[in-house]
CSV table of C-alpha atoms in Angstrom, one decimal:
chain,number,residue,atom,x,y,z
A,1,UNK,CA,11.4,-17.2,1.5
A,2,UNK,CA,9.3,-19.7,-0.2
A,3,UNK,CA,10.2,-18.3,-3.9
A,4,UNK,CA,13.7,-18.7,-2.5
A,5,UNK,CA,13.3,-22.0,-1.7
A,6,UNK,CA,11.8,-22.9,-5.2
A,7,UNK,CA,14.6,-21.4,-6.8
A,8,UNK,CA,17.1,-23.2,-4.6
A,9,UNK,CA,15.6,-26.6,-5.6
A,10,UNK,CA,15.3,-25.2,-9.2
A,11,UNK,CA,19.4,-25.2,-8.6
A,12,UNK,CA,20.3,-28.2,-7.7
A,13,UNK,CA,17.6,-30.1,-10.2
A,14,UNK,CA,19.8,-28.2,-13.1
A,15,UNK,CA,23.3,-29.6,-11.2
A,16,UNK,CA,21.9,-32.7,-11.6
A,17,UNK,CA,21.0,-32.7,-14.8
A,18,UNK,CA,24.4,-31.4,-15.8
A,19,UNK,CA,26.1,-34.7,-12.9
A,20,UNK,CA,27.3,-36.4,-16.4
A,21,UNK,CA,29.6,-33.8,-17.5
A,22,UNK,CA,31.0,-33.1,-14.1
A,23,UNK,CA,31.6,-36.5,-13.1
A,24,UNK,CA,33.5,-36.4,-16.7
A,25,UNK,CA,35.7,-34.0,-16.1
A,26,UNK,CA,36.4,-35.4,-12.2
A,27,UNK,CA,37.7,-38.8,-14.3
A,28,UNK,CA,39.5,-36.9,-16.3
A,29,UNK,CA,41.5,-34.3,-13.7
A,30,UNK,CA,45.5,-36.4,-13.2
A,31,UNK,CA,45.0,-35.2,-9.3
A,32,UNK,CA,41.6,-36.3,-8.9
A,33,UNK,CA,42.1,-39.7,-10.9
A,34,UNK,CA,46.0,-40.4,-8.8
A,35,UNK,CA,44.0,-39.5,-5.3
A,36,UNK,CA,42.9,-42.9,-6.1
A,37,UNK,CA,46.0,-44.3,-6.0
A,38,UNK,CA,47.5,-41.9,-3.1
A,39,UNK,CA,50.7,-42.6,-1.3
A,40,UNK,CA,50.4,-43.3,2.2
A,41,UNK,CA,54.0,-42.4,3.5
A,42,UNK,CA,54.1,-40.4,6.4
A,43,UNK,CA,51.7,-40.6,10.0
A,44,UNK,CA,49.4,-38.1,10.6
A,45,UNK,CA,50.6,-37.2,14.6
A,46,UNK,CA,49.9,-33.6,14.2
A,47,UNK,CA,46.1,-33.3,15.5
A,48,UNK,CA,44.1,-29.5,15.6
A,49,UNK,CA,40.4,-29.1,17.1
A,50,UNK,CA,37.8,-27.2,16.8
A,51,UNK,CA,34.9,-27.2,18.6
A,52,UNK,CA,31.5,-27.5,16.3
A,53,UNK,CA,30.4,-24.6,16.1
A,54,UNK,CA,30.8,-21.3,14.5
A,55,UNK,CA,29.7,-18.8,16.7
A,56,UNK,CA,31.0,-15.7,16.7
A,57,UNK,CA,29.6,-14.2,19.1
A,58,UNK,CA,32.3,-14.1,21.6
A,59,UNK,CA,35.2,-13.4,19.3
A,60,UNK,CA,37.0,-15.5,17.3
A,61,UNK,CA,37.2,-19.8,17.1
A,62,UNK,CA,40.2,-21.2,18.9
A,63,UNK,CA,41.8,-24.0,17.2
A,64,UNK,CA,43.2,-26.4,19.9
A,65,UNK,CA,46.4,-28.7,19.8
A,66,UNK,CA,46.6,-32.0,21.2
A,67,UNK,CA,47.3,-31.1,24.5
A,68,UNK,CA,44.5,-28.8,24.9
A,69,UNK,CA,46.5,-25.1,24.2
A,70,UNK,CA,45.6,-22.6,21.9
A,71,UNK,CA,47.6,-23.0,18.6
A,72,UNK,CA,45.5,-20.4,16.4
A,73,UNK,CA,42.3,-18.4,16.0
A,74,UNK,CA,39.7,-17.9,13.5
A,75,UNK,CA,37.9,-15.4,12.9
A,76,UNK,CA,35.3,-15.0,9.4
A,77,UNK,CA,33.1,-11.5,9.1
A,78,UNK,CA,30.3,-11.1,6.2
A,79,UNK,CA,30.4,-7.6,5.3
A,80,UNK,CA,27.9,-7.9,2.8
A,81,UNK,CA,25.5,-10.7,2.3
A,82,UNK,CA,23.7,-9.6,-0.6
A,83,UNK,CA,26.9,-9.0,-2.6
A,84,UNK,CA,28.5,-12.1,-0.6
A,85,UNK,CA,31.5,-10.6,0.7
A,86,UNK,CA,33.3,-11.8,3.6
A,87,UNK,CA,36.7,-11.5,4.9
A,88,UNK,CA,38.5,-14.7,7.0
A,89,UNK,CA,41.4,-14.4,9.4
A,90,UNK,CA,43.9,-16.5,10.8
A,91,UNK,CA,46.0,-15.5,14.1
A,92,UNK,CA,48.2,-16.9,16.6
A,93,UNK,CA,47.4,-17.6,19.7
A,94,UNK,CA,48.2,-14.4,21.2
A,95,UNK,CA,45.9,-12.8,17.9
A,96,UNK,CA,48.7,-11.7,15.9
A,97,UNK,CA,47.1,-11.9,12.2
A,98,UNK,CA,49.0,-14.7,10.0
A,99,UNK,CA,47.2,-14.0,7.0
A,100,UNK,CA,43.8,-12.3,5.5
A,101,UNK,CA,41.5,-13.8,2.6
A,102,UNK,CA,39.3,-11.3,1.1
A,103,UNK,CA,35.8,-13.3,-0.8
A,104,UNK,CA,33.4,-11.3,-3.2
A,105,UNK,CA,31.6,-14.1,-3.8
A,106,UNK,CA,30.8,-16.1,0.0
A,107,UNK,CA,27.4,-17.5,0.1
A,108,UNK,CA,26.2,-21.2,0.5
A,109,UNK,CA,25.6,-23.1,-2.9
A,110,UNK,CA,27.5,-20.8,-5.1
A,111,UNK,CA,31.0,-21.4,-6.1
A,112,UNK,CA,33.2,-19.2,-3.7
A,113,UNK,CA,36.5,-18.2,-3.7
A,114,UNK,CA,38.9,-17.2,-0.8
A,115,UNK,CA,42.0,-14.7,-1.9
A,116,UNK,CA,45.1,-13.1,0.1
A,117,UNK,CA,46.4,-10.5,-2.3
A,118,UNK,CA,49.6,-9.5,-1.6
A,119,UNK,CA,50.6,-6.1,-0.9
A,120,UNK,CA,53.6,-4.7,-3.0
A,121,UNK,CA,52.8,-7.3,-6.1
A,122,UNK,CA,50.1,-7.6,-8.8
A,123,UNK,CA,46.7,-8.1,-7.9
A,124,UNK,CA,47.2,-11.1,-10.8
A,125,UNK,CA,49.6,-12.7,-8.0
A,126,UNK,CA,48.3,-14.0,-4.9
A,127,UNK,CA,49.9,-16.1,-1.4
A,128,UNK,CA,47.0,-18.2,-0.6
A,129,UNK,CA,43.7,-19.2,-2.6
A,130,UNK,CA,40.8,-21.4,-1.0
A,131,UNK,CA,38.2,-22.2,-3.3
A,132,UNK,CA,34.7,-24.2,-3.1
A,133,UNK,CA,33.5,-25.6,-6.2
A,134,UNK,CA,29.6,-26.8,-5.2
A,135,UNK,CA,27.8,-29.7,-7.2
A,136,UNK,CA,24.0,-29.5,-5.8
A,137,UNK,CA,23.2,-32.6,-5.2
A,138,UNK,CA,27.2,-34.0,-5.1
A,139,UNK,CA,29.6,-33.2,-2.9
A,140,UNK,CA,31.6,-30.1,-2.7
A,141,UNK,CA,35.1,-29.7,-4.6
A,142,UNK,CA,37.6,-27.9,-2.6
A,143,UNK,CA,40.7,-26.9,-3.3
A,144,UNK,CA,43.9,-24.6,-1.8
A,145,UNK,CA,46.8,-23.5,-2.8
A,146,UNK,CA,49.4,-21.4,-1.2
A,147,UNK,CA,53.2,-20.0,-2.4
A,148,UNK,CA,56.5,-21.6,-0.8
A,149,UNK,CA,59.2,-19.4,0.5
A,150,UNK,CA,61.0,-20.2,-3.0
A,151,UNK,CA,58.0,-18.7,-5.0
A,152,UNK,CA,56.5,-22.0,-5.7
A,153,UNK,CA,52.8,-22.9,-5.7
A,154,UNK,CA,51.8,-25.8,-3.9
A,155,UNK,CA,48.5,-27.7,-4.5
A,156,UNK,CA,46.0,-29.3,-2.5
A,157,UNK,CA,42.6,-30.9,-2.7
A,158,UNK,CA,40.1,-32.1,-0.1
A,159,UNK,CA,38.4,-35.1,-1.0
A,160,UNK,CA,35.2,-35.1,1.1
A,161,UNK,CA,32.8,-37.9,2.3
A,162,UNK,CA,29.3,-37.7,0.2
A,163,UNK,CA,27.4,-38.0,3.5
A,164,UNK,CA,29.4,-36.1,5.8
A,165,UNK,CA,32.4,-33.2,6.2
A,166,UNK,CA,35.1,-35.6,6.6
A,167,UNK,CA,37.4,-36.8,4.2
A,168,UNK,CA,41.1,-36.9,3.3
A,169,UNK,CA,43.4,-34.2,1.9
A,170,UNK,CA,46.1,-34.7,-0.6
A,171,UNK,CA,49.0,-32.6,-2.1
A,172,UNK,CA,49.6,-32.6,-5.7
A,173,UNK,CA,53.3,-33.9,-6.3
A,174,UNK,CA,55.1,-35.3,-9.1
A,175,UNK,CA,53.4,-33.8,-11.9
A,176,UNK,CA,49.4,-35.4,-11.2
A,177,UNK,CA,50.2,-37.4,-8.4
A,178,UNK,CA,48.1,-37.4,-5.2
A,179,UNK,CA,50.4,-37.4,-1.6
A,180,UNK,CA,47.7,-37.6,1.4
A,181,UNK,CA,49.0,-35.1,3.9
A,182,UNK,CA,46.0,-34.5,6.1
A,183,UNK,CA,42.9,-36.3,7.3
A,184,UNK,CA,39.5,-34.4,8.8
A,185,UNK,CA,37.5,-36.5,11.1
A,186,UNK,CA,34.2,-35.6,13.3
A,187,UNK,CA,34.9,-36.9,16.5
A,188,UNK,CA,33.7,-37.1,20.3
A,189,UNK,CA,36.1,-36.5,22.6
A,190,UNK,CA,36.1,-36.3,26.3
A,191,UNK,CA,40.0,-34.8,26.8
A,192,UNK,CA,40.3,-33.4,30.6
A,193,UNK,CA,41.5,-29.9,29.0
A,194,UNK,CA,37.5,-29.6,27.5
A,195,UNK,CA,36.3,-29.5,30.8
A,196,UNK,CA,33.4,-31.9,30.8
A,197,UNK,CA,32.2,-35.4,31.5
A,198,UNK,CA,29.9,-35.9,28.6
A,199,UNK,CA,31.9,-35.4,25.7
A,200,UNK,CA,32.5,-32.2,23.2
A,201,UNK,CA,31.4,-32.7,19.3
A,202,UNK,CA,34.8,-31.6,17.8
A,203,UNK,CA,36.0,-31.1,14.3
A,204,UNK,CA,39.8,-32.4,13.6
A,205,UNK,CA,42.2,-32.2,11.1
A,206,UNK,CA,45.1,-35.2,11.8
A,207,UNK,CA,48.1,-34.0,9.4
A,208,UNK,CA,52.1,-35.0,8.6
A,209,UNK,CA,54.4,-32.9,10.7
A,210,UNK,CA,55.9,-31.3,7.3
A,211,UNK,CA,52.2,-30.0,7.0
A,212,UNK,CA,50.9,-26.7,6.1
A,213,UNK,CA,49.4,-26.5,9.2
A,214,UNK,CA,48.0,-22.8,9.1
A,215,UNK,CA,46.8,-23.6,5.8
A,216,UNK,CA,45.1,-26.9,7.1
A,217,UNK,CA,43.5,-25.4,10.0
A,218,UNK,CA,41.9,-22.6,7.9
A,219,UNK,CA,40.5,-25.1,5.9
A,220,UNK,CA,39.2,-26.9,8.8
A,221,UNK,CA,37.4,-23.1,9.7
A,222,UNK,CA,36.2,-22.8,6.6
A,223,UNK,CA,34.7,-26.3,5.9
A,224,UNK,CA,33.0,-25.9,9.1
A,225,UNK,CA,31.3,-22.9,8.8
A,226,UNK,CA,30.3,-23.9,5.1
A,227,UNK,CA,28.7,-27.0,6.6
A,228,UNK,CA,26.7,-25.1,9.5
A,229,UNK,CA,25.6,-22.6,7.2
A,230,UNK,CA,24.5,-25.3,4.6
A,231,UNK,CA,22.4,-27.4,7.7
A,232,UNK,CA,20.8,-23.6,8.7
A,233,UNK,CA,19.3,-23.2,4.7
A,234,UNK,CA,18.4,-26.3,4.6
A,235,UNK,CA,16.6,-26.2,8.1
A,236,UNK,CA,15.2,-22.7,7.2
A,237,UNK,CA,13.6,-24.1,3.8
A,238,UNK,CA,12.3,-27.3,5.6
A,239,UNK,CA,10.6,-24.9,7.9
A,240,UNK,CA,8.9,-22.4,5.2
A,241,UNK,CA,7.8,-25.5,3.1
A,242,UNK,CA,5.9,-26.9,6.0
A,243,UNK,CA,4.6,-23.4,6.5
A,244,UNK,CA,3.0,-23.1,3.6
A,245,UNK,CA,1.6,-26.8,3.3
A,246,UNK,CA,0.0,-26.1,6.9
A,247,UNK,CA,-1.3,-23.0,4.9
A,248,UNK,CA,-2.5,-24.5,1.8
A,249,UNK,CA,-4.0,-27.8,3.5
């Protein structure tokens, strides 16, 4: 709706106002500030695709290998939109489920955390947490963290591009210190396994080979569908605000 709309502008006018203190505590965060000065050991020769899109319609999103096979699938339901919650999934190729985060809180523009609780511990404790920090008019802040097989908690942060979904990921080592792991890329590609001479849109996520690669290519899923969702509201607004000039001329 138009109201909507208003309020949704309303939003990101007050984000901006507030861009001084974020940008504040961005300098100030040991990650963020060492991402800067990132180490670069290690190629990224581990590529997963996805196609862009994230229609559900047929099932879940296969996430492609190199060579064109099935290395997982992804699948995200909204229960609830008007309480935002959503469930994500990540399986094998042959659908075996790998893990399950749980959201109360999924919806475009609000901050939105993703949470696999497990299930003989305290809620308190969890495996896997994916969380989007939005800035209005900024770029998105996202985060992920997952538990080793030694009971440790690994970090990671996604720097993203202002103008676009790509960017660089980096794992938190050493106390502060940034170590890039993972790099998403939009790309065109015209592989023989895609099956078509004019080039597919795809969505990729180049990593290390000591990688958290189910970790990665969820976050790949879930980037994605944040940024289609994003394009749709801001499509959907566009449209109703022409509406009601044509209206009101």
């Amino acid at each position: 709706s138009f109201a909507f709309s208003i309020a949704q502008t309303c939003q990101v006018t007050k984000d901006f106002a507030r861009a001084t203190t974020f940008i504040t505590l961005l300098v100030s965060s040991p990650f963020i500030v060492h991402a800067r000065h990132h180490h670069h050991n290690g190629a990224l020769t581990d590529d997963f695709i996805m196609r862009q899109t994230a229609d559900y319609t047929n099932g879940s999103l296969p996430i492609y290998s190199a060579d064109g096979k099935v290395a997982y699938r992804f699948m995200k339901n909204m229960h609830d939109r008007s309480n935002r919650q959503s469930t994500a999934i990540l399986m094998t190729e042959s659908f075996d489920t790998l893990f399950v985060l749980n959201s109360g809180n999924d919806a475009c523009a609000f901050k939105t955390t993703y949470t696999e609780i497990p299930a003989q511990e305290s809620r308190d404790i969890f495996d896997r947490q994916f969380e989007i920090y939005p800035h209005g008019a900024f770029k998105d802040d996202w985060r992920f963290n997952y538990r080793n097989a030694t009971g440790h908690t690994l970090n990671y942060m996604f720097v993203r591009n202002y103008w676009n979904k790509e960017g660089k990921i980096y794992k938190e080592v050493n106390g502060g210190h940034a170590l890039r792991v993972a790099e998403i890329r939009n790309q065109r590609r015209h592989d023989p396994w895609l099956q078509t001479h004019h080039g597919v849109d795809t969505y990729t996520v180049s990593c290390r080979p000591d990688a958290p690669k189910a970790e990665l290519v969820t976050l790949l899923a879930l980037v994605l569908g944040r940024s289609i969702t994003f394009f749709h509201l801001l499509s959907f607004q566009s449209g109703s605000l022409h509406s009601l000039l044509q209206h009101t001329s």
